[in-house]
Coordinates of C-alpha atoms in Angstrom, one line a residue:
M4 CA 45.6 -41.2 11.8
A5 CA 42.6 -40.5 9.9
D6 CA 40.2 -42.8 9.5
K7 CA 40.6 -42.9 5.8
P8 CA 43.2 -42.1 3.5
L9 CA 43.7 -38.9 1.2
N10 CA 44.1 -39.4 -2.0
V11 CA 46.7 -37.0 -3.1
L12 CA 47.4 -36.1 -6.9
I13 CA 51.0 -34.8 -7.9
I14 CA 51.9 -33.4 -11.0
E15 CA 55.4 -32.5 -10.8
D16 CA 58.3 -33.2 -13.7
N17 CA 61.0 -32.6 -10.7
L18 CA 61.6 -36.4 -9.7
D19 CA 63.4 -34.7 -6.7
D20 CA 60.7 -32.0 -5.8
F21 CA 58.2 -35.4 -5.5
F22 CA 60.2 -37.5 -3.9
L23 CA 60.8 -35.2 -1.1
I24 CA 56.8 -34.4 -0.8
Q25 CA 56.5 -37.9 -0.5
A26 CA 58.8 -38.1 2.2
M27 CA 57.3 -34.7 4.0
L28 CA 54.0 -36.5 3.7
E29 CA 54.9 -40.0 5.4
E30 CA 56.5 -38.3 8.2
V31 CA 52.7 -36.9 8.9
E32 CA 51.6 -38.9 12.2
T33 CA 48.0 -36.7 11.9
A34 CA 46.7 -38.2 8.9
E35 CA 47.8 -40.7 6.0
F36 CA 48.3 -39.7 2.5
E37 CA 48.1 -42.3 -0.7
L38 CA 49.6 -40.6 -3.3
K39 CA 49.8 -40.8 -7.4
H40 CA 52.2 -38.8 -9.5
G41 CA 52.2 -37.5 -13.1
E42 CA 55.0 -35.9 -15.1
T43 CA 53.1 -34.3 -17.3
L44 CA 50.2 -32.6 -17.8
D45 CA 48.3 -34.7 -20.2
E46 CA 49.5 -37.9 -17.5
G47 CA 48.3 -36.0 -14.5
L48 CA 44.8 -35.1 -15.8
K49 CA 44.7 -38.6 -17.3
L50 CA 45.6 -40.0 -14.3
F51 CA 42.7 -37.7 -12.6
D52 CA 40.3 -39.2 -14.9
D53 CA 40.9 -42.6 -13.9
N54 CA 40.9 -42.2 -9.9
T55 CA 39.2 -40.6 -7.0
F56 CA 40.9 -37.5 -5.5
D57 CA 41.2 -35.4 -2.9
V58 CA 43.5 -33.1 -3.4
M59 CA 45.9 -31.7 -6.0
L60 CA 49.4 -30.6 -5.8
L61 CA 50.1 -28.9 -9.5
D62 CA 53.8 -27.8 -10.2
L63 CA 53.3 -24.6 -13.1
G64 CA 56.4 -25.5 -15.4
L65 CA 56.0 -28.4 -16.9
P66 CA 57.7 -30.2 -20.2
D67 CA 54.1 -30.0 -22.2
S68 CA 52.7 -26.7 -20.4
E69 CA 53.9 -23.5 -18.7
G70 CA 52.8 -20.9 -16.3
F71 CA 49.7 -20.0 -15.5
E72 CA 48.2 -22.0 -18.5
T73 CA 49.1 -24.8 -16.7
F74 CA 46.7 -24.4 -13.7
A75 CA 43.6 -23.3 -16.0
Q76 CA 43.5 -26.1 -18.1
S77 CA 44.0 -28.0 -15.3
Y78 CA 41.3 -26.0 -13.0
Q79 CA 38.8 -26.5 -16.1
H80 CA 39.2 -30.3 -15.9
S81 CA 38.9 -30.9 -12.4
R82 CA 37.7 -27.9 -10.8
Q83 CA 35.3 -30.3 -8.3
I84 CA 38.7 -30.4 -6.3
P85 CA 41.0 -28.4 -4.7
I86 CA 44.1 -27.8 -6.3
I87 CA 47.4 -26.6 -4.1
I88 CA 49.9 -24.4 -6.7
L89 CA 53.8 -25.6 -6.0
T90 CA 55.8 -22.5 -6.9
G91 CA 59.5 -21.6 -6.9
L92 CA 60.6 -18.5 -5.6
K93 CA 60.2 -16.4 -8.2
D94 CA 56.8 -17.5 -9.9
E95 CA 55.3 -16.5 -6.4
K96 CA 53.0 -13.8 -8.8
L97 CA 51.7 -16.6 -11.0
G98 CA 50.8 -18.3 -7.4
N99 CA 49.0 -15.6 -6.1
R100 CA 47.0 -15.2 -9.2
A101 CA 46.1 -18.8 -9.6
V102 CA 44.7 -18.5 -5.7
K103 CA 42.0 -15.6 -7.2
E104 CA 41.4 -17.6 -10.3
G105 CA 40.1 -20.5 -8.0
A106 CA 43.3 -21.9 -6.4
Q107 CA 42.9 -23.1 -2.9
D108 CA 46.7 -22.1 -2.2
Y109 CA 50.1 -21.4 -3.2
L110 CA 52.9 -23.3 -1.4
V111 CA 56.5 -22.0 -2.6
K112 CA 59.3 -25.3 -3.1
G113 CA 62.2 -25.3 -0.7
E114 CA 59.6 -23.6 2.2
I115 CA 57.5 -26.8 2.5
S116 CA 57.5 -28.6 5.9
G117 CA 55.9 -31.8 6.3
P118 CA 53.2 -30.7 8.9
L119 CA 52.7 -26.7 6.4
L120 CA 51.5 -29.5 4.0
S121 CA 49.2 -31.3 5.5
R122 CA 47.8 -28.2 6.9
S123 CA 47.8 -27.1 3.7
I124 CA 46.2 -29.9 1.8
N125 CA 43.5 -30.1 5.1
Y126 CA 42.2 -26.8 4.7
A127 CA 42.4 -27.0 1.4
I128 CA 39.7 -29.9 1.2
E129 CA 37.5 -28.2 4.0
R130 CA 37.4 -24.7 1.8
K131 CA 36.4 -26.6 -1.5
N132 CA 33.7 -28.9 0.3
A133 CA 32.8 -25.5 2.1
E134 CA 32.6 -23.9 -1.6
K135 CA 30.4 -26.7 -2.4
K136 CA 28.1 -26.4 0.4
L137 CA 27.9 -22.3 -1.0
L138 CA 27.0 -23.5 -4.2
K139 CA 24.5 -26.0 -3.6
T140 CA 22.7 -23.3 -1.5
E141 CA 22.7 -20.5 -4.1
E142 CA 21.3 -23.4 -6.6
S143 CA 19.3 -24.2 -4.3
L144 CA 17.4 -20.6 -3.6
K145 CA 17.8 -20.0 -7.8
K146 CA 15.4 -22.7 -8.4
S147 CA 13.7 -21.8 -5.4
L148 CA 13.1 -17.9 -6.7
Q149 CA 12.2 -19.4 -10.2
E150 CA 9.4 -21.2 -9.0
K151 CA 8.6 -18.3 -7.0
E152 CA 8.6 -16.1 -10.2
V153 CA 6.5 -18.6 -12.2
L154 CA 4.0 -19.0 -9.3
L155 CA 4.0 -15.2 -8.9
R156 CA 3.6 -14.7 -12.9
E157 CA 0.7 -17.2 -13.0
I158 CA -1.1 -14.8 -9.9
H159 CA -1.2 -12.1 -12.1
H160 CA -2.4 -14.1 -15.1
R161 CA -5.1 -15.3 -13.4
V162 CA -5.8 -11.8 -11.1
K163 CA -6.2 -10.4 -15.2
N164 CA -8.6 -13.0 -16.7
N165 CA -10.3 -12.9 -13.4
M166 CA -10.8 -9.1 -14.1
Q167 CA -11.9 -9.5 -17.6
I168 CA -14.1 -12.1 -16.9
I169 CA -15.8 -9.4 -14.4
S170 CA -15.5 -6.7 -17.4
S171 CA -17.4 -8.9 -19.8
L172 CA -19.8 -9.7 -17.0
F173 CA -20.4 -6.2 -16.5
N174 CA -20.8 -6.3 -20.4
L175 CA -23.4 -8.4 -20.7
E176 CA -25.6 -6.7 -17.6
S177 CA -25.2 -3.5 -19.6
T178 CA -27.1 -5.5 -22.9
Y179 CA -30.1 -5.9 -20.4
T180 CA -30.8 -2.0 -20.0
T181 CA -32.0 0.9 -22.1
N182 CA -31.3 3.3 -19.3
I183 CA -28.5 5.7 -20.9
E184 CA -27.6 6.3 -17.6
E185 CA -27.3 2.7 -16.4
K186 CA -25.0 1.8 -19.5
K187 CA -22.7 4.6 -19.1
I188 CA -22.2 3.6 -15.5
F189 CA -21.5 -0.4 -16.4
E190 CA -19.0 1.6 -19.3
D191 CA -17.8 3.1 -15.9
S192 CA -16.8 0.1 -14.2
Q193 CA -16.2 -2.1 -17.1
N194 CA -13.0 0.4 -17.8
R195 CA -12.0 0.3 -14.1
V196 CA -11.5 -3.0 -13.5
K197 CA -9.7 -2.7 -17.4
S198 CA -7.4 -0.7 -15.4
M199 CA -6.3 -2.5 -13.1
A200 CA -6.4 -5.6 -14.9
M201 CA -3.9 -3.8 -17.2
I202 CA -1.5 -3.5 -14.2
H203 CA -1.3 -7.2 -13.8
E204 CA -0.7 -7.7 -17.6
K205 CA 2.2 -5.4 -17.3
L206 CA 3.4 -6.8 -14.3
Y207 CA 3.3 -10.3 -15.8
Q208 CA 4.8 -9.4 -18.9
S209 CA 7.4 -7.1 -17.2
H210 CA 11.4 -8.7 -16.3
D211 CA 11.4 -8.6 -12.6
L212 CA 7.6 -9.0 -12.0
A213 CA 7.7 -6.3 -9.3
K214 CA 7.7 -3.1 -11.2
I215 CA 5.8 -1.9 -14.4
D216 CA 6.7 1.2 -16.8
F217 CA 4.4 3.5 -15.6
A218 CA 4.5 6.2 -18.3
D219 CA 4.3 2.2 -21.5
Y220 CA 1.1 1.7 -19.1
I221 CA -0.6 4.9 -19.3
K222 CA -0.1 5.1 -23.0
S223 CA -1.8 2.0 -23.4
L224 CA -4.6 2.9 -21.1
A225 CA -5.0 6.1 -23.2
S226 CA -5.4 3.5 -26.0
V227 CA -8.2 1.9 -24.0
L228 CA -9.9 4.2 -23.1
F229 CA -9.8 6.5 -26.5
S230 CA -11.0 3.6 -28.0
S231 CA -14.0 2.8 -25.6
Y232 CA -15.8 6.2 -25.6
G233 CA -15.0 7.1 -29.1
V234 CA -13.3 9.3 -29.1
S235 CA -12.7 11.7 -32.2
T236 CA -9.5 12.6 -33.6
D237 CA -10.4 16.2 -33.3
I238 CA -9.1 15.6 -29.2
K239 CA -5.3 15.2 -29.3
L240 CA -3.9 13.2 -26.4
T241 CA -0.4 14.5 -25.3
I242 CA 1.6 12.0 -22.9
N243 CA 5.0 13.8 -21.2
V244 CA 6.1 11.1 -18.3
E245 CA 9.2 10.2 -16.9
D246 CA 10.7 6.8 -17.1
V247 CA 9.2 5.3 -14.1
L248 CA 9.1 2.4 -12.8
F249 CA 5.8 1.8 -10.0
D250 CA 5.2 -1.6 -8.0
I251 CA 1.4 -2.6 -7.7
E252 CA 0.8 -0.9 -3.9
T253 CA 1.5 2.8 -6.1
A254 CA 0.2 1.8 -9.5
V255 CA -3.0 0.5 -8.5
P256 CA -4.1 3.9 -7.1
C257 CA -2.0 5.8 -9.4
G258 CA -3.4 3.6 -12.3
L259 CA -6.8 4.3 -11.3
I260 CA -6.9 8.1 -10.7
V261 CA -5.2 8.6 -14.0
N262 CA -8.1 6.5 -15.5
E263 CA -11.0 8.6 -13.9
L264 CA -9.4 11.6 -14.6
L265 CA -8.8 11.1 -18.1
T266 CA -12.1 9.8 -18.3
N267 CA -13.5 12.9 -16.9
S268 CA -11.6 14.8 -19.4
I269 CA -13.0 12.4 -22.5
K270 CA -16.9 12.9 -21.1
H271 CA -16.9 16.3 -20.0
A272 CA -14.7 18.3 -21.4
F273 CA -15.3 18.6 -25.1
P274 CA -19.3 18.4 -25.5
R275 CA -20.7 19.3 -29.2
D276 CA -17.7 18.2 -30.9
R277 CA -15.6 20.4 -29.7
N278 CA -11.8 20.1 -30.5
G279 CA -8.7 20.4 -28.0
E280 CA -6.1 18.7 -26.4
I281 CA -5.5 16.2 -22.9
I282 CA -2.3 15.9 -21.3
I283 CA -1.3 14.0 -18.8
K284 CA 2.4 14.5 -17.5
L285 CA 4.3 12.6 -14.5
H286 CA 7.6 13.9 -13.1
R287 CA 9.5 13.4 -9.7
D288 CA 10.7 16.8 -8.2
D289 CA 13.6 17.8 -6.3
E290 CA 12.3 16.1 -3.0
E291 CA 11.2 12.9 -4.9
N292 CA 7.7 13.8 -4.8
F293 CA 6.0 12.6 -7.7
I294 CA 4.1 15.2 -9.5
L295 CA 0.6 13.8 -12.0
T296 CA -0.7 16.2 -13.9
V297 CA -4.5 15.3 -16.0
S298 CA -5.5 18.7 -17.8
D299 CA -7.4 19.8 -20.8
N300 CA -8.3 22.9 -22.6
G301 CA -11.8 22.2 -22.5
V302 CA -14.9 23.8 -21.3
G303 CA -13.4 24.0 -17.5
F304 CA -14.5 23.0 -14.2
P305 CA -18.0 23.6 -13.4
E306 CA -17.9 27.1 -11.2
G307 CA -19.1 26.2 -7.8
L308 CA -18.9 22.7 -7.3
D309 CA -16.5 21.4 -5.2
F310 CA -14.2 18.7 -6.7
K311 CA -13.7 16.9 -3.2
N312 CA -17.6 17.3 -2.4
T313 CA -19.5 16.0 -5.1
D314 CA -22.3 13.2 -5.8
T315 CA -19.8 12.0 -8.5
L316 CA -18.4 8.2 -8.0
G317 CA -15.5 9.1 -10.0
L318 CA -14.2 11.9 -8.2
Q319 CA -15.1 10.6 -4.6
L320 CA -13.0 7.4 -5.9
V321 CA -10.0 10.1 -7.1
D322 CA -9.9 11.7 -3.5
T323 CA -10.0 8.3 -1.4
L324 CA -7.2 6.9 -4.1
V325 CA -5.5 10.2 -3.4
R326 CA -5.4 9.6 0.2
Q327 CA -3.9 5.8 -0.1
L328 CA -1.0 7.2 -2.1
E329 CA -1.0 9.9 0.7
G330 CA -0.5 12.6 -1.2
T331 CA -2.2 15.6 -2.3
I332 CA -4.8 16.7 -5.4
E333 CA -5.2 20.5 -6.3
L334 CA -7.5 22.0 -9.1
N335 CA -6.4 24.2 -11.1
K336 CA -9.2 26.3 -13.3
K337 CA -7.2 28.7 -16.2
D338 CA -8.0 27.7 -19.6
G339 CA -9.8 24.4 -19.0
T340 CA -9.1 21.7 -16.1
E341 CA -6.0 20.7 -14.7
F342 CA -5.6 18.3 -11.9
I343 CA -2.6 18.3 -10.1
V344 CA -1.7 14.8 -7.7
T345 CA 1.5 15.0 -5.7
F346 CA 2.5 11.7 -3.8
K347 CA 5.2 9.6 -2.8
E348 CA 6.2 6.1 -4.0
L349 CA 4.1 3.4 -1.5
F350 CA 6.1 0.5 -0.3
Y351 CA 4.7 -2.7 0.2
K352 CA 3.7 -3.1 4.1
K353 CA 3.4 -6.4 5.4
R354 CA -0.4 -7.1 6.2
M355 CA -1.8 -8.7 9.2

C-alpha cells in the first residue's frame, strides 16, 4: 500500500460511472485513493478550491458545461494538478485535443479497468511533477539570464563611461601644449577612443547585448568625426551600408578601421576648402565575405608612398586591424583614393 492516499477529484454527472470508478479503485492493491465527487463543473471546481487534490478525473459532458470548453475551464482553474479526461467512444477526438492542450491522459469509458486507471493516475501525477520541475528550472534559467543581461549591460555602460573619461583626459592634456602637431595627435587619439566607446554604447542600448547595427554605428561615428574636425558643408558624405549586425569581436576592429580611413579622407583629401565627396560602403559578397570601402574623390593618395609601410600611426593601425580581422586591404588610386577591405565576421574565441 502507498504511504499516503492519493486524493482524487472526480467530476462526473453519471452516478453509475462514478460508482464504477470508485469500485475499480477500491480493488487496486498497490495504492490507496480518497475520492471526492462533483456532479457539475461548478460543484467540482468548488471542491477543488476547498480541498487539496493530486489528480482530477473529468467527464467532458456535464449539465453546466459541454465538450472541450469543460476541459478549458477546468485547466484554467486548476492547472497545478494533472487532469485525466473521461470520454465516450464518440469523444476520442475531444480527448486527443485536450491532451494536446494540457491534459495528461484520456480514458474511454467502458474500456477502463482498475489497474489501467491506477496506472494512468500515477503516470499523470509523475508527468505533472516533471513538468513542474522543468518549469521551475526554466524560470530559474530565465532569471539567471536576466541577471546576466543586467550585468552585461552595466559592464558595457561602465566601459563606455571609462573610455569617455580617457577621451576627456586626452582633451585636457591637449590644452597644456601649444604645438599644433601634438594637439592633432591628442585629437586623433580622442576620436579613436570615442569610436570604441560608441561600440559599447550601442551594445548596451541594443536588444540582445551581443550585436550592434553597424550601419547605424557608422552613421553615428561619421557624424562625430565630421563635427570633431569641423568638416565643411562642401564635403558630401554618402553612406551605403547593408543591414549588418556585428558582435564586439568584429565591430571594434572594423569600427576603428572606418575611423582611421574616414579621418584620413577628412584631413588630407580636400585641402584649401576643396569640395568633394566621401563614400562609405559595406556589403556582403556571394562567398559571405564583407567588403568595406572608404573612398573619396579628393587630391589622391601620394605617389610613391606604400600605405602598408608608412610612418603614420593611422595607416599602421589599419594594417594591424585588417590582419586582426584576418582580411585583406587594397588601395585604388583612380579618381581619388579608395581603400577596399575584405574580411569575414570574427566569432568569440575563449581566452585562456
